[in-house]
PDB file of C-alpha atoms and ligand atoms in Angstrom:
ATOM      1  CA  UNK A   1     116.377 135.771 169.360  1.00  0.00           C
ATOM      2  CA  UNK A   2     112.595 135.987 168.564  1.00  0.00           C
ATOM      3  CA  UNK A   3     111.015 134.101 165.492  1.00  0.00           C
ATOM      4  CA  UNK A   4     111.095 136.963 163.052  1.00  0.00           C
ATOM      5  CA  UNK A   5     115.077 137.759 163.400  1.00  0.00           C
ATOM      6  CA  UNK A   6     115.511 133.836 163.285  1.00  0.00           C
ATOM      7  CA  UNK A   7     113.138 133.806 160.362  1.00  0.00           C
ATOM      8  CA  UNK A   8     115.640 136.509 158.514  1.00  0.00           C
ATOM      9  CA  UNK A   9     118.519 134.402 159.715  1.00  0.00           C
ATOM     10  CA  UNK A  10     117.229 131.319 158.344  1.00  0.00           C
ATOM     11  CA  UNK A  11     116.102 132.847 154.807  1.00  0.00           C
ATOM     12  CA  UNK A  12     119.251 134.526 154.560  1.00  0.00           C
ATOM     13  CA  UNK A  13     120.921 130.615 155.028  1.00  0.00           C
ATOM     14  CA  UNK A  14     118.478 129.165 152.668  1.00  0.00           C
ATOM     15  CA  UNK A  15     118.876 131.803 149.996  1.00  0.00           C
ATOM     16  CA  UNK A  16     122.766 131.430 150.372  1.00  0.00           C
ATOM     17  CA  UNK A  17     121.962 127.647 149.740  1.00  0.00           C
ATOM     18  CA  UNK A  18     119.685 128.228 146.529  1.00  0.00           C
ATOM     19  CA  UNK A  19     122.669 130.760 145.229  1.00  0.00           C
ATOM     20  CA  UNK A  20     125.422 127.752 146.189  1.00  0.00           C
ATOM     21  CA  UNK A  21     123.350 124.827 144.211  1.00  0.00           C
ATOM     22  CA  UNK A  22     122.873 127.034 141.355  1.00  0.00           C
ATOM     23  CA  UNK A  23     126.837 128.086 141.413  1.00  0.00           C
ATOM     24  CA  UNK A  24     127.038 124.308 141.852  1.00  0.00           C
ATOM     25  CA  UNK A  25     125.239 123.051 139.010  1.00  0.00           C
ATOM     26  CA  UNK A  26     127.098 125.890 136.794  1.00  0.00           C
ATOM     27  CA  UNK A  27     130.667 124.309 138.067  1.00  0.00           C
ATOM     28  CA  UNK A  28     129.345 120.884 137.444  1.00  0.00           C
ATOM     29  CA  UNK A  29     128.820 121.893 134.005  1.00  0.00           C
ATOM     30  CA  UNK A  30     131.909 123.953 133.837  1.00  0.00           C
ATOM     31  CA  UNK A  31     133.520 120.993 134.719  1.00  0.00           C
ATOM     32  CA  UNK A  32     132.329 118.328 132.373  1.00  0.00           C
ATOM     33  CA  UNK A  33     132.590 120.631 129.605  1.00  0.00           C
ATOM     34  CA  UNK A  34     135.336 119.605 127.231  1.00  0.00           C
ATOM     35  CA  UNK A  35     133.919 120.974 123.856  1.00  0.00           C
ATOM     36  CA  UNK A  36     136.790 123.406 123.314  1.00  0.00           C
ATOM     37  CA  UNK A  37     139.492 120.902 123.747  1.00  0.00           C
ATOM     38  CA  UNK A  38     137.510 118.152 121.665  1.00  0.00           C
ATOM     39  CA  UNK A  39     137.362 120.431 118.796  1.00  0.00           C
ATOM     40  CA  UNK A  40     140.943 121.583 118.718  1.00  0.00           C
ATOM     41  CA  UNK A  41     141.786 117.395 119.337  1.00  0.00           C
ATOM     42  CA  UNK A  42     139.634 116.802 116.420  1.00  0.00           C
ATOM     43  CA  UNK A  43     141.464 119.705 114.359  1.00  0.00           C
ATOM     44  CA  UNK A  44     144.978 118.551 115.410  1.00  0.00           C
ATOM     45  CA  UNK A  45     143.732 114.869 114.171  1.00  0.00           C
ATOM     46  CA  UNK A  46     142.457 115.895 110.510  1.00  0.00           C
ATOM     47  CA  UNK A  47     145.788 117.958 109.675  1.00  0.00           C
ATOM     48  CA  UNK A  48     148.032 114.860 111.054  1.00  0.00           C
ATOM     49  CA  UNK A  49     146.024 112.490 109.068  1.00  0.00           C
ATOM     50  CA  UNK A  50     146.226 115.006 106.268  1.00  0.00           C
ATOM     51  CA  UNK A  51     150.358 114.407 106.748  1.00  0.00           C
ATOM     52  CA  UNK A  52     150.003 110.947 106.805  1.00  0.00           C
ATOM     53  CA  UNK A  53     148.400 110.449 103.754  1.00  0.00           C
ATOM     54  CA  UNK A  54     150.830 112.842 102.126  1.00  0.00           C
ATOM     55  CA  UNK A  55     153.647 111.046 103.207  1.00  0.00           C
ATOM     56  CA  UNK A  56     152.109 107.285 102.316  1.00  0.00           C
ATOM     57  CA  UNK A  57     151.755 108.971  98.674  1.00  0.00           C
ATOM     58  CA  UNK A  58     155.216 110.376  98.855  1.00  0.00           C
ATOM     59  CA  UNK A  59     156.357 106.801  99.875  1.00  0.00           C
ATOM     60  CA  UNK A  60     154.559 105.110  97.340  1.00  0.00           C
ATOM     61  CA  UNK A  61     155.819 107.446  94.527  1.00  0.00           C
ATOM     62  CA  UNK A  62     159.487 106.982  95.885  1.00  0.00           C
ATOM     63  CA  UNK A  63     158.765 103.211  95.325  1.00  0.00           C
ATOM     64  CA  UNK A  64     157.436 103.935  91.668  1.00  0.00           C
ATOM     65  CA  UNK A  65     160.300 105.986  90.879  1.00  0.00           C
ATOM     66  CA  UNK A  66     162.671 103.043  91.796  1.00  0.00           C
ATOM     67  CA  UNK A  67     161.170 100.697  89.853  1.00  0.00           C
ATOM     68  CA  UNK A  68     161.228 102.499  86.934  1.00  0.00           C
ATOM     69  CA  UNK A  69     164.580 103.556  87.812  1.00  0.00           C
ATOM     70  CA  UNK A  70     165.817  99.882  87.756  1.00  0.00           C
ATOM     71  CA  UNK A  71     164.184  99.405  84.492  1.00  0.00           C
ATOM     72  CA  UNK A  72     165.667 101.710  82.876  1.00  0.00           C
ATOM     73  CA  UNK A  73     168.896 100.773  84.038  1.00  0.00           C
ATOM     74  CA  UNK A  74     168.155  96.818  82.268  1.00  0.00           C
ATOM     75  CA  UNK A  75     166.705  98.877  79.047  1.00  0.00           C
ATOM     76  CA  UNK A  76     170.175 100.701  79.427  1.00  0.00           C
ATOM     77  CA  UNK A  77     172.227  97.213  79.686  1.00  0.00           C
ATOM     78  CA  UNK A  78     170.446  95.474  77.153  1.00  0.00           C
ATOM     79  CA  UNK A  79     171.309  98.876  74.981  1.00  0.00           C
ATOM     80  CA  UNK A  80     174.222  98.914  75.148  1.00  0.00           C
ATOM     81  CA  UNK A  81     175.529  95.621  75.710  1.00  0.00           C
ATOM     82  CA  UNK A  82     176.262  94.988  72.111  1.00  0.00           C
ATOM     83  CA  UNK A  83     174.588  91.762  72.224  1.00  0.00           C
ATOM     84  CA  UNK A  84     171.406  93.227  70.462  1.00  0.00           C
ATOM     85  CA  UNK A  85     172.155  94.153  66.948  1.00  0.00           C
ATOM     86  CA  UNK A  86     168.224  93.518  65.386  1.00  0.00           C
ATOM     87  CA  UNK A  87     168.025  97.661  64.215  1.00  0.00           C
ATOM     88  CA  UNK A  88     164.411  97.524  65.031  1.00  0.00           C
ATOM     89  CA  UNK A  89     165.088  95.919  68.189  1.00  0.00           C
ATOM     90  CA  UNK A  90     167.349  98.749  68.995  1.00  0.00           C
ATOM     91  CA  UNK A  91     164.801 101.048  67.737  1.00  0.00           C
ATOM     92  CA  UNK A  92     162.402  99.676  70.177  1.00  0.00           C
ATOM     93  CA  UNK A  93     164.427  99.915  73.344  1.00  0.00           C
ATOM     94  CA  UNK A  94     165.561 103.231  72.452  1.00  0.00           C
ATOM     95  CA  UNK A  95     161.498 104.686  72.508  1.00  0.00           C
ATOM     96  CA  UNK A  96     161.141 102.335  75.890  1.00  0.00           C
ATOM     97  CA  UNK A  97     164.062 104.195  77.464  1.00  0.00           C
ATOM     98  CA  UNK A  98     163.211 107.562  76.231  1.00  0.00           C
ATOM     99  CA  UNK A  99     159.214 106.896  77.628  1.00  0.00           C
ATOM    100  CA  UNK A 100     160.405 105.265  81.095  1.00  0.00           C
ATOM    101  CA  UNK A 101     162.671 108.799  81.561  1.00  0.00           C
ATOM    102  CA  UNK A 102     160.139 110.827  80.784  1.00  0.00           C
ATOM    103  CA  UNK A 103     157.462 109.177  83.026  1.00  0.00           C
ATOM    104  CA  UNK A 104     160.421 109.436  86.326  1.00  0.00           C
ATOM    105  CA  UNK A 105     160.758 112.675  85.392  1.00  0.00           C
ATOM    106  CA  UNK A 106     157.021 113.386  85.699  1.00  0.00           C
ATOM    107  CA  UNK A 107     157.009 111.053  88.994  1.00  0.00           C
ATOM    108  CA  UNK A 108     159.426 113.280  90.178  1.00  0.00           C
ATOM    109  CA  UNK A 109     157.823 116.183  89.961  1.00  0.00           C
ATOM    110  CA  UNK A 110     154.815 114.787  91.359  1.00  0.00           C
ATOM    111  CA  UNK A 111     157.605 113.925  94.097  1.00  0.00           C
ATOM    112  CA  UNK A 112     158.454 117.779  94.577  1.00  0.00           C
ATOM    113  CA  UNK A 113     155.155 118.887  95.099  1.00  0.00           C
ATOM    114  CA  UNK A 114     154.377 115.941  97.426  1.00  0.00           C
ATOM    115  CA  UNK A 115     157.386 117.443  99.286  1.00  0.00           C
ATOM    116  CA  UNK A 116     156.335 120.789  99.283  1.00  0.00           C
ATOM    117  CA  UNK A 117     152.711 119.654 100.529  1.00  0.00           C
ATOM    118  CA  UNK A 118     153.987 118.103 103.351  1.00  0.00           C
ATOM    119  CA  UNK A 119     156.073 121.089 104.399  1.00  0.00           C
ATOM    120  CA  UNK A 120     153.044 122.915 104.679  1.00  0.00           C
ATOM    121  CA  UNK A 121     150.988 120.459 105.893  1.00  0.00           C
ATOM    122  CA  UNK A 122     153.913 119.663 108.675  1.00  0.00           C
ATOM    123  CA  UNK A 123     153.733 123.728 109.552  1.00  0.00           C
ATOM    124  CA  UNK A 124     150.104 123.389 110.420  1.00  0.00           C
ATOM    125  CA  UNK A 125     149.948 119.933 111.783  1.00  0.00           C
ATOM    126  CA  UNK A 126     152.150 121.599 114.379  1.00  0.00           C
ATOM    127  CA  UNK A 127     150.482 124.507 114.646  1.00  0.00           C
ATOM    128  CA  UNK A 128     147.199 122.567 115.835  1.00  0.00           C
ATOM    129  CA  UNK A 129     149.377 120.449 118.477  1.00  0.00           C
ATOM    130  CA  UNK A 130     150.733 123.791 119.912  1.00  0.00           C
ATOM    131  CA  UNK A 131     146.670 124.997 119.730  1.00  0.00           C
ATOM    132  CA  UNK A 132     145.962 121.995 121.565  1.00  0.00           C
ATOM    133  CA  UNK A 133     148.174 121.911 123.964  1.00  0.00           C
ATOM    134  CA  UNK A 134     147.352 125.400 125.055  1.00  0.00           C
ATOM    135  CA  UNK A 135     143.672 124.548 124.716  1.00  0.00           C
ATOM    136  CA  UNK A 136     144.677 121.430 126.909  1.00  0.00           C
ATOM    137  CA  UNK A 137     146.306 123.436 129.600  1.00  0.00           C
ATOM    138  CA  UNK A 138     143.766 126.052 129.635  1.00  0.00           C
ATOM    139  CA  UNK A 139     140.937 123.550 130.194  1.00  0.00           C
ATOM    140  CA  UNK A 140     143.007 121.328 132.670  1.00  0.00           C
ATOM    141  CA  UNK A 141     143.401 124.611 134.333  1.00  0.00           C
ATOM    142  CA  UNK A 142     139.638 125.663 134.604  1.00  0.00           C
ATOM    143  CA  UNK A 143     138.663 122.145 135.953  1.00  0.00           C
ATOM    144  CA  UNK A 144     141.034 122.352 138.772  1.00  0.00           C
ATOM    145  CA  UNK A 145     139.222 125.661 139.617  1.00  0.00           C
ATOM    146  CA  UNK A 146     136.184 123.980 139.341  1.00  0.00           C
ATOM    147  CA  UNK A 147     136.811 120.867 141.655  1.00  0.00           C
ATOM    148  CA  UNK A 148     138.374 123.422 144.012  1.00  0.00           C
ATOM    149  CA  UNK A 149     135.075 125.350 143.817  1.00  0.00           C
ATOM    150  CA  UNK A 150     133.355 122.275 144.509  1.00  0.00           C
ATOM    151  CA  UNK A 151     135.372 121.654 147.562  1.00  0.00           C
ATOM    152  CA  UNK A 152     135.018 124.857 148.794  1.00  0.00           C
ATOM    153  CA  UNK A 153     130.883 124.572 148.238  1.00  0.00           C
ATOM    154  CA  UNK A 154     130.804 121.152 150.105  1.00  0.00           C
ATOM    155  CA  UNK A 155     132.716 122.641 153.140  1.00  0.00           C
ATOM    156  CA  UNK A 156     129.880 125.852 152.883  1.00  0.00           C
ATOM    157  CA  UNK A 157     126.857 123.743 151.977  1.00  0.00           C
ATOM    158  CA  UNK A 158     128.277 121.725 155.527  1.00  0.00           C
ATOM    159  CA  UNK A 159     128.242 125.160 157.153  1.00  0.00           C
ATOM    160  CA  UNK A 160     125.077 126.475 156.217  1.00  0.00           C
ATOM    161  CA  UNK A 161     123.065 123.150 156.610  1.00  0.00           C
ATOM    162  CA  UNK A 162     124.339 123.322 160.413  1.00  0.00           C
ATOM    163  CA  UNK A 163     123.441 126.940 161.126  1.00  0.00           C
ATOM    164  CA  UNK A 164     120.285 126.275 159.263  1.00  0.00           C
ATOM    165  CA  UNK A 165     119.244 123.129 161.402  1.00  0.00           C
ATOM    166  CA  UNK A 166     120.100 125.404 164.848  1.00  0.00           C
ATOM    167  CA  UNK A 167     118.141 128.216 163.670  1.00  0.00           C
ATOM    168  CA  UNK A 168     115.181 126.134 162.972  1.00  0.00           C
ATOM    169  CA  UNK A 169     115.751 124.223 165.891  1.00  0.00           C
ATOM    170  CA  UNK A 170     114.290 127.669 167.717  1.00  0.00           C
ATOM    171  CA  UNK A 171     111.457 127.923 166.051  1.00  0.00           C
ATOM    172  CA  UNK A 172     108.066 125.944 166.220  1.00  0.00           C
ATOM    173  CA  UNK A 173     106.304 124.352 164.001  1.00  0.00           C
ATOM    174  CA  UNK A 174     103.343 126.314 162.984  1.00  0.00           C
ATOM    175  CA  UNK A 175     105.802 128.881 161.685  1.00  0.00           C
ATOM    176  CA  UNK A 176     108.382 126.629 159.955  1.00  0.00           C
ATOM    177  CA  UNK A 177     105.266 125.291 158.332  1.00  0.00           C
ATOM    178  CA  UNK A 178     103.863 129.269 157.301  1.00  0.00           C
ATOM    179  CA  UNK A 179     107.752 130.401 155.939  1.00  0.00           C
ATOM    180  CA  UNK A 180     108.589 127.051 154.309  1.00  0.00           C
ATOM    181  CA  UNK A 181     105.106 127.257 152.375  1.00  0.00           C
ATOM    182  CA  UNK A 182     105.869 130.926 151.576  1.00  0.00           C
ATOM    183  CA  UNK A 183     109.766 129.812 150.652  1.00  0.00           C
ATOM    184  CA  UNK A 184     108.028 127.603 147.712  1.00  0.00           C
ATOM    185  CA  UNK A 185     105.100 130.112 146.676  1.00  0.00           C
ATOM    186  CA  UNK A 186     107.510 133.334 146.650  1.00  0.00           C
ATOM    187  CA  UNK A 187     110.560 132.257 144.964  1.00  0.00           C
ATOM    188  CA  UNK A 188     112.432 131.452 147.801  1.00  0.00           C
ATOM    189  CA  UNK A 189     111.549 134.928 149.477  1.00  0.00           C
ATOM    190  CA  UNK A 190     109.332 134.180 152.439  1.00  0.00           C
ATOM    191  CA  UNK A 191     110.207 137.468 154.364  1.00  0.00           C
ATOM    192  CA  UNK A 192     110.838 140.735 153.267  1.00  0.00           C
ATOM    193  CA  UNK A 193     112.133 143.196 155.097  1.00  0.00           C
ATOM    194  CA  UNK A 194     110.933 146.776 155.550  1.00  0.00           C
ATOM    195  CA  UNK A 195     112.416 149.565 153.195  1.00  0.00           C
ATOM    196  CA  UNK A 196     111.405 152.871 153.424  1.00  0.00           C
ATOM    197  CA  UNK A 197     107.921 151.893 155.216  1.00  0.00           C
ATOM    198  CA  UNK A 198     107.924 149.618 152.149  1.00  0.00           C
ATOM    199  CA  UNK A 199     107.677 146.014 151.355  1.00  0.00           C
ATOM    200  CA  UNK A 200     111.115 145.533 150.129  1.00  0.00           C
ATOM    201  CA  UNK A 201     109.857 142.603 148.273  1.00  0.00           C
ATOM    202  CA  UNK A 202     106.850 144.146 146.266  1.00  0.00           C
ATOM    203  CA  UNK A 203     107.492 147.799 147.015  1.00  0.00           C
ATOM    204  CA  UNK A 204     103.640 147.755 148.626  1.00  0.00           C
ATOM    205  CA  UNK A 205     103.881 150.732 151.135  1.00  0.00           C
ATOM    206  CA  UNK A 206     103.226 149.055 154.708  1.00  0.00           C
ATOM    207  CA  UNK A 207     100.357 150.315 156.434  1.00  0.00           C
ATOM    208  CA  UNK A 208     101.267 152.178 159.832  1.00  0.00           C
ATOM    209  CA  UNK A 209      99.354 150.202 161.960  1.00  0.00           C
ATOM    210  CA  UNK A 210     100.812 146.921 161.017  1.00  0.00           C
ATOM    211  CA  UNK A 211     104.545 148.873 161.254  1.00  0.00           C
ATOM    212  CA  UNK A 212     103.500 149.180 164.654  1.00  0.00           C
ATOM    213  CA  UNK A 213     102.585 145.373 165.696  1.00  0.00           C
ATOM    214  CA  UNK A 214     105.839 144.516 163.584  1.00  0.00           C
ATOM    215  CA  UNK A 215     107.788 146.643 166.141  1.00  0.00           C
ATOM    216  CA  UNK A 216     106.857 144.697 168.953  1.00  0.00           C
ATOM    217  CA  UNK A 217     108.257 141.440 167.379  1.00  0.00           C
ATOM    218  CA  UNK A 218     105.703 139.461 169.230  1.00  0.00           C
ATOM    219  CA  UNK A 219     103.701 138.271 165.857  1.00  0.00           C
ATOM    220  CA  UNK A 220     103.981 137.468 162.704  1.00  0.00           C
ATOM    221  CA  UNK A 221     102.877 140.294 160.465  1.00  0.00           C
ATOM    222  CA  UNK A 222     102.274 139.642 156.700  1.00  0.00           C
ATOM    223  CA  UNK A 223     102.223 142.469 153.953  1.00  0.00           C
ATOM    224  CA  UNK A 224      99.144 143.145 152.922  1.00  0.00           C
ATOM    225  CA  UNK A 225     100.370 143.014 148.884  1.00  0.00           C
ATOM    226  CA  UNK A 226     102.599 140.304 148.344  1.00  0.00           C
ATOM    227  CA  UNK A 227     101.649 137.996 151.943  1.00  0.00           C
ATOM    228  CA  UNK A 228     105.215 137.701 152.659  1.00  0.00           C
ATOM    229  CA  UNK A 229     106.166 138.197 156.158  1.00  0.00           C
ATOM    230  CA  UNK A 230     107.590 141.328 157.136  1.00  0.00           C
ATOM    231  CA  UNK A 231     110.885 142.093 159.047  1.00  0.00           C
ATOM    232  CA  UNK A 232     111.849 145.047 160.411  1.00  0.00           C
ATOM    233  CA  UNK A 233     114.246 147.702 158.444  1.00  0.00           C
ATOM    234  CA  UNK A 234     117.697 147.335 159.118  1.00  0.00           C
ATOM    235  CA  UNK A 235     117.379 143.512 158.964  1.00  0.00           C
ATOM    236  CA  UNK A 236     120.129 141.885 157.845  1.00  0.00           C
ATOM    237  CA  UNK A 237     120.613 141.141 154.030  1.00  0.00           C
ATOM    238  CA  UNK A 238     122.360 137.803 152.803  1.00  0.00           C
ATOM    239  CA  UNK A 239     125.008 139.767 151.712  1.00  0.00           C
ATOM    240  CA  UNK A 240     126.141 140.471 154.886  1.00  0.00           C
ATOM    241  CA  UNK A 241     125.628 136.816 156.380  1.00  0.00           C
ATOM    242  CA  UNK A 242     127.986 134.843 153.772  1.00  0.00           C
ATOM    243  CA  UNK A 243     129.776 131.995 156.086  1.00  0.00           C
ATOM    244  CA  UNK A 244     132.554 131.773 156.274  1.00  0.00           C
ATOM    245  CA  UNK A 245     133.030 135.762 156.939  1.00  0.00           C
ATOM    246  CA  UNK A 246     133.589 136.659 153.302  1.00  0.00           C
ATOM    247  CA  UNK A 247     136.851 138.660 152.535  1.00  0.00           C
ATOM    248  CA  UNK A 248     134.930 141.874 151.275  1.00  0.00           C
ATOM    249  CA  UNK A 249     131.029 142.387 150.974  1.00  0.00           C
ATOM    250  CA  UNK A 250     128.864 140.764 147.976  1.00  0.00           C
ATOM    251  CA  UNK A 251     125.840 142.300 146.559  1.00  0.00           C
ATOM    252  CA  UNK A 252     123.661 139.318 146.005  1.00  0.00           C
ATOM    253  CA  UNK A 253     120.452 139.162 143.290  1.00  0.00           C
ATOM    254  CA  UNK A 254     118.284 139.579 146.548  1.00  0.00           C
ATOM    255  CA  UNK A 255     119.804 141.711 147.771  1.00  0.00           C
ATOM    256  CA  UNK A 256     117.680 144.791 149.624  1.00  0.00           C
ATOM    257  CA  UNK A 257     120.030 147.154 151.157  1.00  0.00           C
TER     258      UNK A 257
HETATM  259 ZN1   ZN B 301     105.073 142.762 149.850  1.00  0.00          ZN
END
C-alpha cells in the first residue's frame, strides 16, 4: 500500500478510536449513574417512615386507651362496691367515670383515623417498593448493558490499537510526524478525501493540477484551504472500516460518502 491509502487506513482507525473513548466515557457514566434508583429509594424510605410513625402513634394510643380502660374499671369497682356510701364521694366518682369514658371515646376515635391513615399510607408505601423495584430492575438492567458495552469496547480498542500499530509500522517518520500534527490541529481529521474535485473536509474546490500529482500517489499533496492532506475520491470512509466487520453499515459524524 502507498503512504496516502495507509494514511486513510490509519485515520479511519484513529477516528474509530476517538468515536470508541467518547462511547466509552458515555457508558462509564451510564454506568455509575444511579440517580433514578436513589430517588425512588429515597421515596420508598419517606412513605415507610411515614408508616412507622403512624403505627408507633397508633401503638401508643392503644396503650393510652388501656390505661384508661383499667381505670375506669377501679372507678367502676369502687362504684359500685357498696363500700362507699359518702354521697359526695359518690358524686365525685360518678363525674371521674363519666370524664375517663368520654376521653376513650375521643382516644378512640383518634384510634380510627390512625387506622385509616395507615391504610393509606400502607397503599402507597407499597406502591413506592413496587416503583422501586421496577426502577431497580430497570437500572440493574442498563448496567449490565453497559459493562457488556465495555467488554465489547476493550476487545475493539485491542483490535484497532493492533491494526493501528501495523499500519504505522509502514510508514516513516517524517509523515507520521506531518498527519499526527495535523490529527491534533484539525480535529482529528488529518486527511480528507476528494469529493466532487472538492476538499471533502472544507468543501475548497481542489485545483486540477494538484488532482493530478494526487493521482500518482507518489507525494503528499495538501489542500490548498484547509492544509489537510488529500486522498483520492473513492477512499474509504470509517464507516465502512468498523472492525470487527459490522453487521450492517454505520453512517459515522465524519462521515464523507
Ligand atoms: Zn480542505
Amino acid at each position: 500500500m502507498n503512504a496516502i491509502t495507509l494514511l486513510v487506513e490509519l485515520q479511519n482507525m484513529d477516528m474509530r478510536s476517538d468515536e470508541n473513548t467518547v462511547l466509552r466515557a458515555a457508558t462509564e457514566k451510564s454506568l455509575a449513574d444511579t440517580a433514578d434508583l436513589n430517588a425512588a429509594r429515597a421515596v420508598f424510605a419517606q412513605s415507610d417512615t411515614r408508616t412507622t410513625e403512624l403505627k408507633a402513634q397508633l401503638r401508643s394510643l392503644e396503650l393510652e386507651t388501656q390505661g384508661l380502660a383499667e381505670k375506669i374499671k377501679q372507678v367502676n369497682e369502687r362504684l359500685y362496691s357498696g363500700r362507699i356510701t359518702n354521697a359526695k364521694e359518690l358524686a365525685g366518682l360518678n363525674q371521674d367515670e363519666k370524664m375517663l369514658q368520654r376521653r376513650k371515646r375521643e382516644l378512640e376515635d383518634h384510634e380510627l383515623a390512625l387506622m385509616e391513615q395507615i391504610e393509606a399510607a400502607d397503599n402507597l408505601a407499597a406502591a413506592k417498593r413496587a416503583a422501586l423495584e421496577t426502577i431497580s430492575a430497570q437500572t440493574n438492567a442498563r448496567h449490565d448493558k453497559d459493562r457488556a458495552a465495555l467488554l465489547a469496547l476493550d476487545a475493539l480498542d485491542a483490535a484497532l490499537a493492533h491494526k493501528r500499530a501495523g499500519l504505522r509500522a509502514q510508514l516513516d517518520a517524517n509523515t507520521l510526524r506531518v498527519y499526527d500534527t495535523l490529527r491534533v490541529t484539525k480535529k482529528g481529521r488529518a486527511v480528507a478525501p476528494m469529493k466532487n474535485s472538492s476538499c471533502s473536509a472544507c468543501g475548497f474546490a481542489v485545483p486540477s493540477g494538484l488532482a493530478s500529482r494526487l493521482k500518482t500517489r507518489s507525494e503528499l499533496v495538501y489542500c490548498v484551504n484547509c492544509e489537510r492532506i488529500l486522498a483520492p475520491s473513492g477512499s474509504r470512509c470509517p464507516c465502512w472500516t468498523i472492525p470487527p466487520k459490522p453487521t450492517r453499515r454505520r453512517k459515522t459524524r465524519s462521515c464523507w460518502r
